[in-house]
Coordinates of C-alpha atoms and ligand atoms in Angstrom, one line a residue:
X1 CA -14.2 15.5 -14.6
X2 CA -17.9 15.1 -15.2
X3 CA -20.4 13.6 -12.4
X4 CA -18.1 15.0 -9.3
X5 CA -20.8 16.1 -6.9
X6 CA -18.4 16.6 -4.0
X7 CA -15.5 19.4 -4.4
X8 CA -12.5 18.0 -2.5
X9 CA -11.1 20.2 0.1
X10 CA -7.3 20.5 -0.9
X11 CA -6.2 21.5 2.7
X12 CA -7.6 18.4 4.3
X13 CA -6.1 15.7 1.8
X14 CA -4.8 12.3 3.4
X15 CA -1.1 12.7 3.8
X16 CA -0.6 9.3 3.4
X17 CA -3.4 6.7 1.5
X18 CA -2.8 2.9 1.4
X19 CA -4.5 0.7 -0.9
X20 CA -5.6 -2.8 -1.1
X21 CA -5.9 -3.5 -4.5
X22 CA -8.4 -6.3 -4.5
X23 CA -10.7 -8.3 -6.7
X24 CA -8.8 -8.9 -9.9
X25 CA -9.8 -12.2 -10.2
X26 CA -13.5 -11.5 -9.6
X27 CA -13.2 -8.9 -12.5
X28 CA -11.5 -11.5 -14.8
X29 CA -14.0 -14.4 -13.5
X30 CA -16.8 -12.2 -14.3
X31 CA -15.7 -11.7 -17.9
X32 CA -14.6 -15.4 -18.6
X33 CA -11.3 -14.3 -18.5
X34 CA -8.1 -16.0 -16.6
X35 CA -7.4 -14.7 -13.0
X36 CA -4.0 -13.8 -14.6
X37 CA -5.5 -11.7 -17.3
X38 CA -7.2 -9.5 -14.3
X39 CA -3.5 -9.1 -12.5
X40 CA -2.4 -7.4 -15.8
X41 CA -4.8 -4.8 -15.9
X42 CA -4.6 -4.2 -12.6
X43 CA -0.8 -3.3 -13.2
X44 CA -2.3 -0.7 -15.5
X45 CA -4.6 0.7 -12.9
X46 CA -1.6 0.8 -10.4
X47 CA 0.3 2.8 -12.9
X48 CA -2.9 4.9 -13.5
X49 CA -3.6 5.6 -9.8
X50 CA 0.1 6.2 -8.9
X51 CA -0.2 9.7 -11.2
X52 CA -3.4 10.2 -10.0
X53 CA -2.9 10.3 -6.6
X54 CA 0.4 12.4 -7.2
X55 CA -2.1 15.0 -9.2
X56 CA -4.4 15.1 -6.5
X57 CA -1.4 16.4 -4.1
X58 CA -1.4 13.0 -1.7
X59 CA 2.3 13.0 -0.9
X60 CA 2.5 9.4 0.4
X61 CA 0.7 6.5 -1.1
X62 CA 1.2 2.4 -0.1
X63 CA -0.1 -0.1 -2.7
X64 CA -0.7 -4.0 -1.2
X65 CA 0.8 -5.9 -4.0
X66 CA 1.7 -9.4 -2.5
X67 CA 1.0 -10.5 0.7
X68 CA 3.2 -13.2 3.1
X69 CA -0.4 -15.2 2.9
X70 CA -0.6 -15.0 -1.1
X71 CA 2.7 -17.8 -1.4
X72 CA -0.4 -20.2 -0.7
X73 CA -2.0 -19.5 -3.8
X74 CA -1.3 -22.0 -7.0
X75 CA 2.2 -21.7 -8.1
X76 CA 1.4 -20.4 -11.6
X77 CA -0.5 -17.5 -10.2
X78 CA 2.5 -16.7 -7.9
X79 CA 4.8 -16.9 -11.2
X80 CA 2.7 -14.5 -12.9
X81 CA 2.5 -12.1 -10.1
X82 CA 6.2 -12.3 -9.6
X83 CA 6.5 -11.6 -13.3
X84 CA 4.0 -8.5 -12.8
X85 CA 6.5 -7.2 -10.3
X86 CA 9.5 -7.5 -12.3
X87 CA 7.9 -6.3 -15.3
X88 CA 6.6 -3.3 -13.5
X89 CA 10.2 -2.4 -12.0
X90 CA 12.0 -3.0 -15.2
X91 CA 9.5 -0.6 -17.1
X92 CA 8.3 1.9 -15.2
X93 CA 11.2 2.4 -12.7
X94 CA 12.9 5.2 -15.1
X95 CA 9.6 6.9 -15.4
X96 CA 9.0 7.2 -11.8
X97 CA 12.5 8.3 -11.4
X98 CA 11.8 11.1 -13.9
X99 CA 8.8 12.3 -12.4
X100 CA 10.6 12.6 -8.9
X101 CA 9.0 9.7 -7.2
X102 CA 10.6 7.8 -4.4
X103 CA 10.0 4.1 -4.2
X104 CA 10.1 2.0 -1.4
X105 CA 9.6 -1.7 -0.8
X106 CA 7.7 -2.8 2.6
X107 CA 8.1 -6.7 3.4
X108 CA 10.1 -9.2 4.2
X109 CA 13.5 -9.5 2.2
X110 CA 15.4 -12.4 3.2
X111 CA 13.1 -15.1 1.2
X112 CA 12.6 -13.2 -1.7
X113 CA 13.5 -14.7 -5.1
X114 CA 16.8 -14.4 -6.2
X115 CA 16.1 -12.7 -9.3
X116 CA 13.6 -10.1 -7.4
X117 CA 15.8 -8.7 -4.6
X118 CA 18.5 -7.0 -6.6
X119 CA 15.6 -5.3 -8.7
X120 CA 13.9 -3.9 -5.1
X121 CA 17.3 -2.5 -4.3
X122 CA 18.2 -1.1 -7.1
X123 CA 14.6 0.7 -7.2
X124 CA 15.1 2.0 -3.8
X125 CA 18.5 3.1 -4.5
X126 CA 18.1 4.7 -8.0
X127 CA 14.8 7.0 -6.2
X128 CA 16.3 7.3 -2.6
X129 CA 17.3 11.3 -3.1
X130 CA 13.8 12.0 -4.9
X131 CA 11.4 14.8 -3.1
X132 CA 8.1 14.0 -5.0
X133 CA 5.4 11.5 -4.3
X134 CA 6.7 8.6 -1.7
X135 CA 5.6 5.2 -3.5
X136 CA 5.5 2.3 -1.0
X137 CA 4.9 -1.2 -2.6
X138 CA 4.1 -3.6 0.1
X139 CA 5.5 -6.9 -1.5
X140 CA 6.0 -10.4 0.3
X141 CA 4.3 -8.0 3.2
X142 CA 2.4 -8.9 6.2
X143 CA 1.8 -7.1 9.6
X144 CA 2.5 -9.9 12.0
X145 CA 5.5 -10.9 10.3
X146 CA 6.5 -6.9 10.4
X147 CA 5.9 -6.7 14.2
X148 CA 7.7 -10.0 14.8
X149 CA 10.6 -8.8 12.7
X150 CA 10.7 -5.5 14.8
X151 CA 10.2 -7.2 17.9
X152 CA 13.4 -9.5 17.3
X153 CA 15.3 -6.7 16.2
X154 CA 14.5 -4.6 19.6
X155 CA 15.2 -7.9 21.7
X156 CA 18.2 -8.2 19.8
X157 CA 19.4 -4.6 20.7
X158 CA 18.2 -5.3 24.5
X159 CA 20.5 -8.6 24.7
X160 CA 23.5 -6.8 23.3
X161 CA 22.9 -3.7 25.9
X162 CA 22.0 -1.3 23.2
X163 CA 18.6 -0.2 24.7
X164 CA 16.9 -1.3 28.1
X165 CA 13.3 -3.3 27.8
X166 CA 12.0 0.3 29.5
X167 CA 13.0 2.1 26.4
X168 CA 10.7 0.2 24.1
X169 CA 7.7 2.7 23.6
X170 CA 5.5 3.0 20.5
X171 CA 7.7 5.8 19.0
X172 CA 10.6 3.2 19.2
X173 CA 8.3 0.4 17.6
X174 CA 7.4 2.6 14.8
X175 CA 11.0 3.9 14.2
X176 CA 11.6 0.1 13.6
X177 CA 8.7 -0.8 11.6
X178 CA 9.4 -1.0 7.5
X179 CA 7.6 2.1 7.2
X180 CA 9.6 4.1 9.5
X181 CA 10.1 7.9 8.4
X182 CA 6.8 7.7 6.6
X183 CA 3.7 9.1 8.7
X184 CA 0.8 6.3 9.6
X185 CA -1.8 6.2 6.8
X186 CA -4.8 8.6 7.4
X187 CA -6.9 6.9 4.9
X188 CA -7.0 3.0 3.9
X189 CA -9.0 2.1 0.8
X190 CA -10.0 -1.4 0.0
X191 CA -11.8 -2.3 -3.4
X192 CA -13.7 -5.4 -4.1
X193 CA -16.2 -5.1 -1.3
X194 CA -14.3 -7.1 1.3
X195 CA -14.3 -5.4 4.9
X196 CA -11.0 -6.6 6.4
X197 CA -7.4 -5.7 6.6
X198 CA -5.7 -9.0 5.6
X199 CA -2.9 -8.3 7.5
X200 CA -2.3 -5.0 6.0
X201 CA -0.2 -2.0 8.2
X202 CA -2.1 -3.0 11.4
X203 CA 0.0 -1.0 13.5
X204 CA 0.2 1.9 11.6
X205 CA -3.9 1.6 10.9
X206 CA -4.7 2.6 14.7
X207 CA -6.2 5.9 13.6
X208 CA -6.8 5.3 10.1
X209 CA -10.3 5.9 8.2
X210 CA -11.0 2.7 6.6
X211 CA -13.1 3.2 3.5
X212 CA -14.3 0.1 1.7
X213 CA -15.8 0.2 -1.8
X214 CA -17.5 -2.5 -4.2
X215 CA -15.6 -1.8 -7.1
X216 CA -12.9 -4.2 -8.4
X217 CA -9.2 -3.1 -8.7
X218 CA -9.2 -3.3 -12.5
X219 CA -12.4 -0.9 -12.5
X220 CA -10.6 1.6 -10.2
X221 CA -10.0 4.8 -11.6
X222 CA -9.9 8.8 -10.8
X223 CA -13.5 9.0 -10.4
X224 CA -13.6 6.5 -7.7
X225 CA -10.1 7.8 -6.0
X226 CA -12.0 11.2 -6.1
X227 CA -15.5 9.6 -4.4
X228 CA -13.4 7.7 -1.9
X229 CA -11.1 10.7 -0.7
X230 CA -14.4 12.9 -0.3
X231 CA -15.9 10.1 1.9
X232 CA -12.5 10.3 3.9
X233 CA -13.4 13.6 4.1
X234 CA -16.8 13.3 5.4
X235 CA -15.1 11.6 8.7
X236 CA -14.9 13.2 11.9
X237 CA -11.6 12.3 13.3
X238 CA -11.5 12.7 17.0
X239 CA -8.5 10.1 18.0
X240 CA -10.1 9.3 21.3
X241 CA -10.6 12.9 22.2
X242 CA -13.6 15.5 22.9
X243 CA -14.7 17.9 19.8
X244 CA -14.4 21.2 21.3
X245 CA -17.8 22.3 21.8
X246 CA -19.5 19.3 22.0
X247 CA -22.5 18.5 24.2
X248 CA -21.4 17.5 27.8
Ligands
IPE1 C1 -6.1 -8.8 -5.4 O1 -6.9 -9.4 -6.4 C2 -4.4 -9.1 -6.4 C3 -3.5 -9.8 -5.3 C4 -4.0 -10.3 -3.9 C5 -2.1 -10.5 -5.5 P1 -7.0 -11.1 -5.9 O2 -6.0 -12.2 -6.9 O3 -7.0 -11.0 -4.8 O4 -8.6 -11.2 -6.7 P2 -9.9 -11.7 -5.8 O5 -9.8 -11.4 -4.3 O6 -9.5 -13.2 -6.1 O7 -11.0 -11.5 -6.8
IPE2 C1 -5.0 -8.9 0.3 O1 -5.9 -9.6 -0.4 C2 -3.6 -8.7 -0.5 C3 -3.3 -7.8 -1.3 C4 -4.2 -7.2 -2.2 C5 -2.2 -7.9 -2.0 P1 -6.2 -11.0 -0.4 O2 -7.2 -11.3 -1.7 O3 -5.0 -11.8 -0.4 O4 -7.1 -11.1 1.2 P2 -8.1 -12.1 1.4 O5 -7.3 -13.4 1.4 O6 -9.5 -12.2 0.5 O7 -8.3 -11.9 2.9
MG3 MG1 -8.5 -11.1 -3.0

């Protein structure tokens, strides 16, 4: 690629990159297009990003595709977004499987439309033994809902005598979140200039490096990805500790 000032350190790549793909609507509006056209273009970028992230060697990728709060959008836009998810799974699942991608969907399942739930199950069961990139799609996802569902599950286990309240540790909570088994994101990237999490991976973000870039999601590309990972690599991660040799 041309114009890349910083070489990436391949030994210090994030092991889990999570992306808030934002700005489809504003991208479309700026071009006099419908919001849905921004979402269509956004899906193409999603596809390309899965490839780019895999090629870079990042093993876990989470993409925020529909939040529990996005149901408050106009019904037509919701229909378009549901249609795109279905289209993505139907059209891309076979190829993702061929590329050894393991697909997981995180988010609330019990209130999903009838034509979506079976597709999600199929995507997960077909690819469950794959050993390449783990791709988590956050769909009908909200952190507060995820944590509340986790709390309810543990409370039920306590009522049934399977665990005692003292057993509830951060590790046990992690094992009961939708993201169980996948390391917490090292890096959360949000496009479109907004600087907030919007209910995304709030537990898991405890020590994530947050990277905010101005580009709208439909303009995201390999160069933007490279620059964002370079920004991540410039950060000093301390986890509350003190660096060896730091001035006292
Ligand atoms: C992100 O783009 C896609 C979803 C939230 C589904 P937006 O639709 O939020 O676009 P903006 O933020 O209105 O520009
Ligand atoms: C977050 O973006 C959700 C997704 C990208 C799927 P929003 O556009 O819904 O977030 P807010 O409303 O700007 O916080
Ligand atoms: Mg938005």
